[in-house]
Short mmCIF file of N, CA and C in Angstrom, two decimals:
data_model
loop_
_atom_site.label_atom_id
_atom_site.label_comp_id
_atom_site.label_asym_id
_atom_site.label_seq_id
_atom_site.Cartn_x
_atom_site.Cartn_y
_atom_site.Cartn_z
N ASN A 1 0.85 -1.06 0.05
CA ASN A 1 -0.01 -0.12 0.01
C ASN A 1 0.97 1.28 0.01
N ILE A 2 0.48 2.17 -0.64
CA ILE A 2 1.33 3.54 -0.79
C ILE A 2 0.43 4.60 -0.13
N ILE A 3 1.07 5.32 0.78
CA ILE A 3 0.36 6.50 1.43
C ILE A 3 0.88 7.76 0.69
N ASP A 4 0.03 8.47 0.07
CA ASP A 4 0.59 9.74 -0.48
C ASP A 4 0.38 10.90 0.28
N VAL A 5 1.47 11.33 1.05
CA VAL A 5 1.28 12.39 2.01
C VAL A 5 1.30 13.65 1.51
N SER A 6 1.73 13.89 0.16
CA SER A 6 1.55 15.16 -0.56
C SER A 6 0.16 15.61 -0.71
N ALA A 7 -0.79 14.60 -0.76
CA ALA A 7 -2.22 14.91 -0.93
C ALA A 7 -2.89 15.42 0.43
N ALA A 8 -2.21 15.30 1.44
CA ALA A 8 -2.73 15.72 2.84
C ALA A 8 -2.76 17.20 2.91
N ASP A 9 -3.72 17.70 3.39
CA ASP A 9 -3.97 19.11 3.72
C ASP A 9 -3.10 19.46 5.06
N SER A 10 -2.54 20.40 4.98
CA SER A 10 -1.65 20.87 6.12
C SER A 10 -2.35 22.11 6.85
N GLN A 11 -2.83 21.82 8.08
CA GLN A 11 -3.58 22.75 8.88
C GLN A 11 -2.73 23.15 9.98
N GLY A 12 -2.63 24.45 10.10
CA GLY A 12 -1.94 25.01 11.25
C GLY A 12 -2.79 25.01 12.62
N MET A 13 -2.42 24.50 13.62
CA MET A 13 -3.08 24.62 14.82
C MET A 13 -2.69 25.44 15.83
N GLU A 14 -3.42 26.15 16.61
CA GLU A 14 -3.05 27.11 17.63
C GLU A 14 -2.77 26.20 18.72
N GLN A 15 -2.11 26.80 19.83
CA GLN A 15 -1.69 25.99 21.02
C GLN A 15 -2.89 25.52 21.62
N HIS A 16 -4.01 26.21 21.85
CA HIS A 16 -5.29 25.78 22.54
C HIS A 16 -5.88 24.66 21.91
N GLU A 17 -5.89 24.67 20.40
CA GLU A 17 -6.47 23.52 19.55
C GLU A 17 -5.72 22.31 19.72
N TYR A 18 -4.35 22.37 19.87
CA TYR A 18 -3.64 21.22 20.11
C TYR A 18 -3.79 20.63 21.46
N MET A 19 -4.03 21.56 22.46
CA MET A 19 -4.16 20.99 23.79
C MET A 19 -5.56 20.30 23.91
N ASP A 20 -6.57 20.94 23.25
CA ASP A 20 -8.00 20.46 23.25
C ASP A 20 -7.82 18.92 22.65
N ARG A 21 -7.22 18.92 21.50
CA ARG A 21 -7.09 17.63 20.84
C ARG A 21 -6.31 16.57 21.51
N ALA A 22 -5.36 16.94 22.17
CA ALA A 22 -4.52 16.06 22.97
C ALA A 22 -5.56 15.52 24.24
N ARG A 23 -6.18 16.45 24.79
CA ARG A 23 -7.12 16.08 25.76
C ARG A 23 -8.16 15.07 25.41
N GLN A 24 -8.83 15.43 24.23
CA GLN A 24 -9.84 14.51 23.64
C GLN A 24 -9.18 13.06 23.38
N TYR A 25 -7.96 12.91 22.92
CA TYR A 25 -7.30 11.74 22.55
C TYR A 25 -7.22 10.94 23.92
N SER A 26 -6.65 11.73 25.01
CA SER A 26 -6.42 11.09 26.27
C SER A 26 -7.61 10.52 26.84
N THR A 27 -8.78 11.43 26.58
CA THR A 27 -10.04 10.77 27.23
C THR A 27 -10.52 9.62 26.37
N ARG A 28 -10.46 9.61 25.08
CA ARG A 28 -10.88 8.57 24.37
C ARG A 28 -10.03 7.34 24.81
N LEU A 29 -8.61 7.48 24.88
CA LEU A 29 -7.76 6.33 25.23
C LEU A 29 -8.05 5.71 26.51
N ALA A 30 -8.46 6.59 27.49
CA ALA A 30 -8.83 6.09 28.92
C ALA A 30 -10.21 5.44 28.88
N MET A 31 -11.15 5.75 28.12
CA MET A 31 -12.31 5.27 27.85
C MET A 31 -12.20 3.80 27.26
N LEU A 32 -11.46 3.75 26.23
CA LEU A 32 -11.26 2.35 25.51
C LEU A 32 -10.44 1.44 26.32
N SER A 33 -9.60 1.94 27.14
CA SER A 33 -8.64 1.07 27.85
C SER A 33 -9.40 0.57 29.07
N SER A 34 -10.38 1.32 29.59
CA SER A 34 -11.22 0.89 30.70
C SER A 34 -12.29 -0.18 30.33
N SER A 35 -12.53 -0.23 28.98
CA SER A 35 -13.48 -1.14 28.45
C SER A 35 -12.87 -2.47 28.06
N LEU A 36 -11.61 -2.83 28.43
CA LEU A 36 -10.98 -3.92 28.11
C LEU A 36 -10.71 -4.80 29.25
N PRO A 37 -11.74 -5.55 29.69
CA PRO A 37 -11.68 -6.41 30.93
C PRO A 37 -10.59 -7.35 31.05
N HIS A 38 -10.33 -7.88 29.71
CA HIS A 38 -9.31 -8.98 29.58
C HIS A 38 -7.90 -8.59 30.17
N TRP A 39 -7.56 -7.28 29.65
CA TRP A 39 -6.25 -6.90 30.22
C TRP A 39 -6.03 -6.73 31.74
N LYS A 40 -7.20 -6.32 32.35
CA LYS A 40 -7.23 -6.09 33.87
C LYS A 40 -7.00 -7.46 34.54
N LYS A 41 -7.33 -8.64 34.05
CA LYS A 41 -7.23 -9.88 34.75
C LYS A 41 -5.89 -10.36 34.62
N LEU A 42 -5.08 -9.97 33.76
CA LEU A 42 -3.70 -10.49 33.74
C LEU A 42 -2.90 -10.11 34.86
N PRO A 43 -1.88 -10.82 35.32
CA PRO A 43 -1.11 -10.64 36.40
C PRO A 43 -0.14 -9.49 36.12
N LEU A 44 0.24 -8.77 37.02
CA LEU A 44 1.34 -7.58 36.82
C LEU A 44 2.64 -8.11 36.49
N LEU A 45 3.22 -7.42 35.67
CA LEU A 45 4.78 -7.86 35.29
C LEU A 45 5.60 -7.72 36.58
N PRO A 46 6.48 -8.59 36.84
CA PRO A 46 7.31 -8.33 37.95
C PRO A 46 8.10 -7.13 37.87
N SER A 47 8.38 -6.44 38.94
CA SER A 47 9.12 -5.19 38.99
C SER A 47 10.65 -5.44 39.60
N LEU A 48 11.42 -4.59 39.35
CA LEU A 48 12.67 -4.78 40.10
C LEU A 48 12.60 -4.93 41.44
N THR A 49 13.41 -5.85 42.08
CA THR A 49 13.15 -6.13 43.38
C THR A 49 14.47 -6.40 44.05
N ASN A 50 14.50 -6.30 45.40
CA ASN A 50 15.72 -6.39 46.16
C ASN A 50 15.57 -7.98 46.72
N GLN A 51 14.54 -8.64 46.30
CA GLN A 51 14.44 -10.12 46.76
C GLN A 51 14.42 -10.98 45.26
N PRO A 52 15.43 -11.18 44.59
CA PRO A 52 15.38 -11.88 43.42
C PRO A 52 15.01 -13.45 43.53
N HIS A 53 15.09 -13.87 44.80
CA HIS A 53 14.57 -15.40 44.82
C HIS A 53 13.09 -15.46 44.58
N GLN A 54 12.35 -14.51 44.97
CA GLN A 54 11.04 -14.53 44.71
C GLN A 54 10.60 -14.57 43.20
N VAL A 55 11.36 -13.73 42.52
CA VAL A 55 11.19 -13.74 40.98
C VAL A 55 11.78 -15.00 40.50
N LEU A 56 12.77 -15.68 40.85
CA LEU A 56 13.22 -16.80 40.37
C LEU A 56 12.47 -17.98 40.77
N ALA A 57 11.59 -17.86 41.86
CA ALA A 57 10.79 -18.92 42.28
C ALA A 57 9.53 -19.05 41.61
N SER A 58 9.14 -17.91 40.99
CA SER A 58 7.87 -17.99 40.28
C SER A 58 7.70 -18.80 39.04
N ASP A 59 6.55 -19.02 38.62
CA ASP A 59 6.39 -19.84 37.40
C ASP A 59 6.91 -19.37 36.26
N PRO A 60 7.65 -20.33 35.39
CA PRO A 60 8.29 -19.85 34.27
C PRO A 60 7.17 -19.39 33.22
N VAL A 61 7.56 -18.60 32.11
CA VAL A 61 6.84 -18.25 31.01
C VAL A 61 6.47 -19.42 30.22
N PRO A 62 5.35 -19.76 29.96
CA PRO A 62 4.97 -20.81 29.09
C PRO A 62 5.51 -20.75 27.70
N PHE A 63 6.07 -21.96 27.22
CA PHE A 63 6.73 -21.96 25.78
C PHE A 63 5.93 -21.40 24.90
N ALA A 64 4.46 -21.66 24.90
CA ALA A 64 3.54 -21.28 23.90
C ALA A 64 3.67 -19.77 23.76
N ASP A 65 3.77 -19.11 24.90
CA ASP A 65 3.77 -17.65 25.02
C ASP A 65 5.09 -17.10 24.30
N LEU A 66 6.20 -17.85 24.61
CA LEU A 66 7.53 -17.33 24.11
C LEU A 66 7.49 -17.57 22.49
N GLN A 67 6.77 -18.70 21.97
CA GLN A 67 6.60 -18.90 20.59
C GLN A 67 5.83 -17.89 19.90
N GLN A 68 4.82 -17.42 20.56
CA GLN A 68 3.86 -16.51 20.06
C GLN A 68 4.69 -15.00 20.05
N VAL A 69 5.29 -14.69 20.96
CA VAL A 69 6.19 -13.45 20.93
C VAL A 69 7.17 -13.59 19.73
N SER A 70 7.83 -14.51 19.68
CA SER A 70 8.91 -14.74 18.51
C SER A 70 8.11 -14.64 17.18
N ARG A 71 6.97 -15.30 16.97
CA ARG A 71 6.24 -15.19 15.84
C ARG A 71 5.85 -13.81 15.43
N ILE A 72 5.35 -13.11 16.34
CA ILE A 72 4.91 -11.75 16.35
C ILE A 72 6.08 -10.78 15.81
N ALA A 73 7.23 -11.01 16.52
CA ALA A 73 8.37 -10.28 16.26
C ALA A 73 9.03 -10.53 14.72
N ALA A 74 8.84 -11.84 14.41
CA ALA A 74 9.23 -12.20 13.02
C ALA A 74 8.16 -11.44 11.97
N TYR A 75 7.03 -11.45 12.35
CA TYR A 75 6.00 -10.82 11.40
C TYR A 75 6.36 -9.20 11.49
N ALA A 76 6.65 -8.67 12.51
CA ALA A 76 6.78 -7.19 12.59
C ALA A 76 8.10 -6.84 11.91
N PHE A 77 9.16 -7.74 11.89
CA PHE A 77 10.38 -7.45 11.11
C PHE A 77 10.17 -7.66 9.69
N SER A 78 9.32 -8.59 9.35
CA SER A 78 9.11 -8.74 7.90
C SER A 78 8.37 -7.74 7.24
N ALA A 79 7.36 -7.18 7.97
CA ALA A 79 6.54 -5.99 7.53
C ALA A 79 7.37 -4.87 7.43
N LEU A 80 8.24 -4.55 8.49
CA LEU A 80 9.17 -3.34 8.45
C LEU A 80 10.16 -3.30 7.23
N SER A 81 10.63 -4.58 7.08
CA SER A 81 11.69 -4.69 6.00
C SER A 81 10.98 -4.48 4.62
N GLN A 82 9.62 -4.57 4.49
CA GLN A 82 9.08 -4.56 3.14
C GLN A 82 8.67 -3.04 2.85
N ILE A 83 8.66 -2.20 3.74
CA ILE A 83 8.32 -0.78 3.66
C ILE A 83 9.36 -0.10 2.66
N ARG A 84 8.76 0.42 1.54
CA ARG A 84 9.55 1.18 0.56
C ARG A 84 8.89 2.64 0.30
N VAL A 85 9.78 3.58 0.36
CA VAL A 85 9.35 4.83 0.07
C VAL A 85 9.66 5.25 -1.40
N ASP A 86 8.57 5.63 -1.97
CA ASP A 86 8.61 6.05 -3.42
C ASP A 86 8.59 7.54 -3.52
N ALA A 87 9.80 8.12 -3.40
CA ALA A 87 10.01 9.68 -3.34
C ALA A 87 9.99 10.26 -4.65
N LYS A 88 8.90 10.89 -5.02
CA LYS A 88 8.85 11.56 -6.32
C LYS A 88 9.17 13.00 -6.32
N GLU A 89 9.18 13.59 -5.26
CA GLU A 89 9.62 14.85 -5.07
C GLU A 89 10.34 15.18 -3.76
N GLU A 90 10.91 16.35 -3.52
CA GLU A 90 11.41 16.51 -2.14
C GLU A 90 10.29 16.88 -1.27
N LEU A 91 10.57 16.39 0.00
CA LEU A 91 9.58 16.86 0.94
C LEU A 91 9.96 18.07 1.60
N VAL A 92 9.00 19.12 1.67
CA VAL A 92 9.22 20.40 2.29
C VAL A 92 8.32 20.48 3.27
N VAL A 93 8.96 20.95 4.47
CA VAL A 93 8.19 21.22 5.62
C VAL A 93 8.45 22.67 6.09
N GLN A 94 7.13 23.23 6.19
CA GLN A 94 7.38 24.75 6.70
C GLN A 94 7.15 25.00 8.01
N PHE A 95 8.05 25.36 8.88
CA PHE A 95 7.97 25.63 10.30
C PHE A 95 7.41 26.99 10.57
N GLY A 96 6.38 27.07 11.44
CA GLY A 96 5.82 28.46 11.77
C GLY A 96 6.65 28.84 12.98
N ILE A 97 7.21 29.97 12.91
CA ILE A 97 7.97 30.43 14.16
C ILE A 97 7.07 31.55 14.79
N PRO A 98 6.84 31.28 15.99
CA PRO A 98 5.90 32.28 16.63
C PRO A 98 6.57 33.50 17.02
#
């Protein structure tokens, strides 16, 4: 798939517009993340501790989980290696100086 960024309209945003949009995105993200009960049930990852014997005594990560993480990493690497940029003209960015 090719994304043509030259066709995108560039709109200048004022500081308050940017802050309003950031607040809206944060609110939406909080609402979406609160509606995912599956993630709340998972145990927390171990944090750094001054008692490593507790971490070492905990159950090992299941092999199926390790395989899934490896498979996802391989897919991500494959996808990233296939990204190609078809540069037809120079990319020019105008910076507004306040």
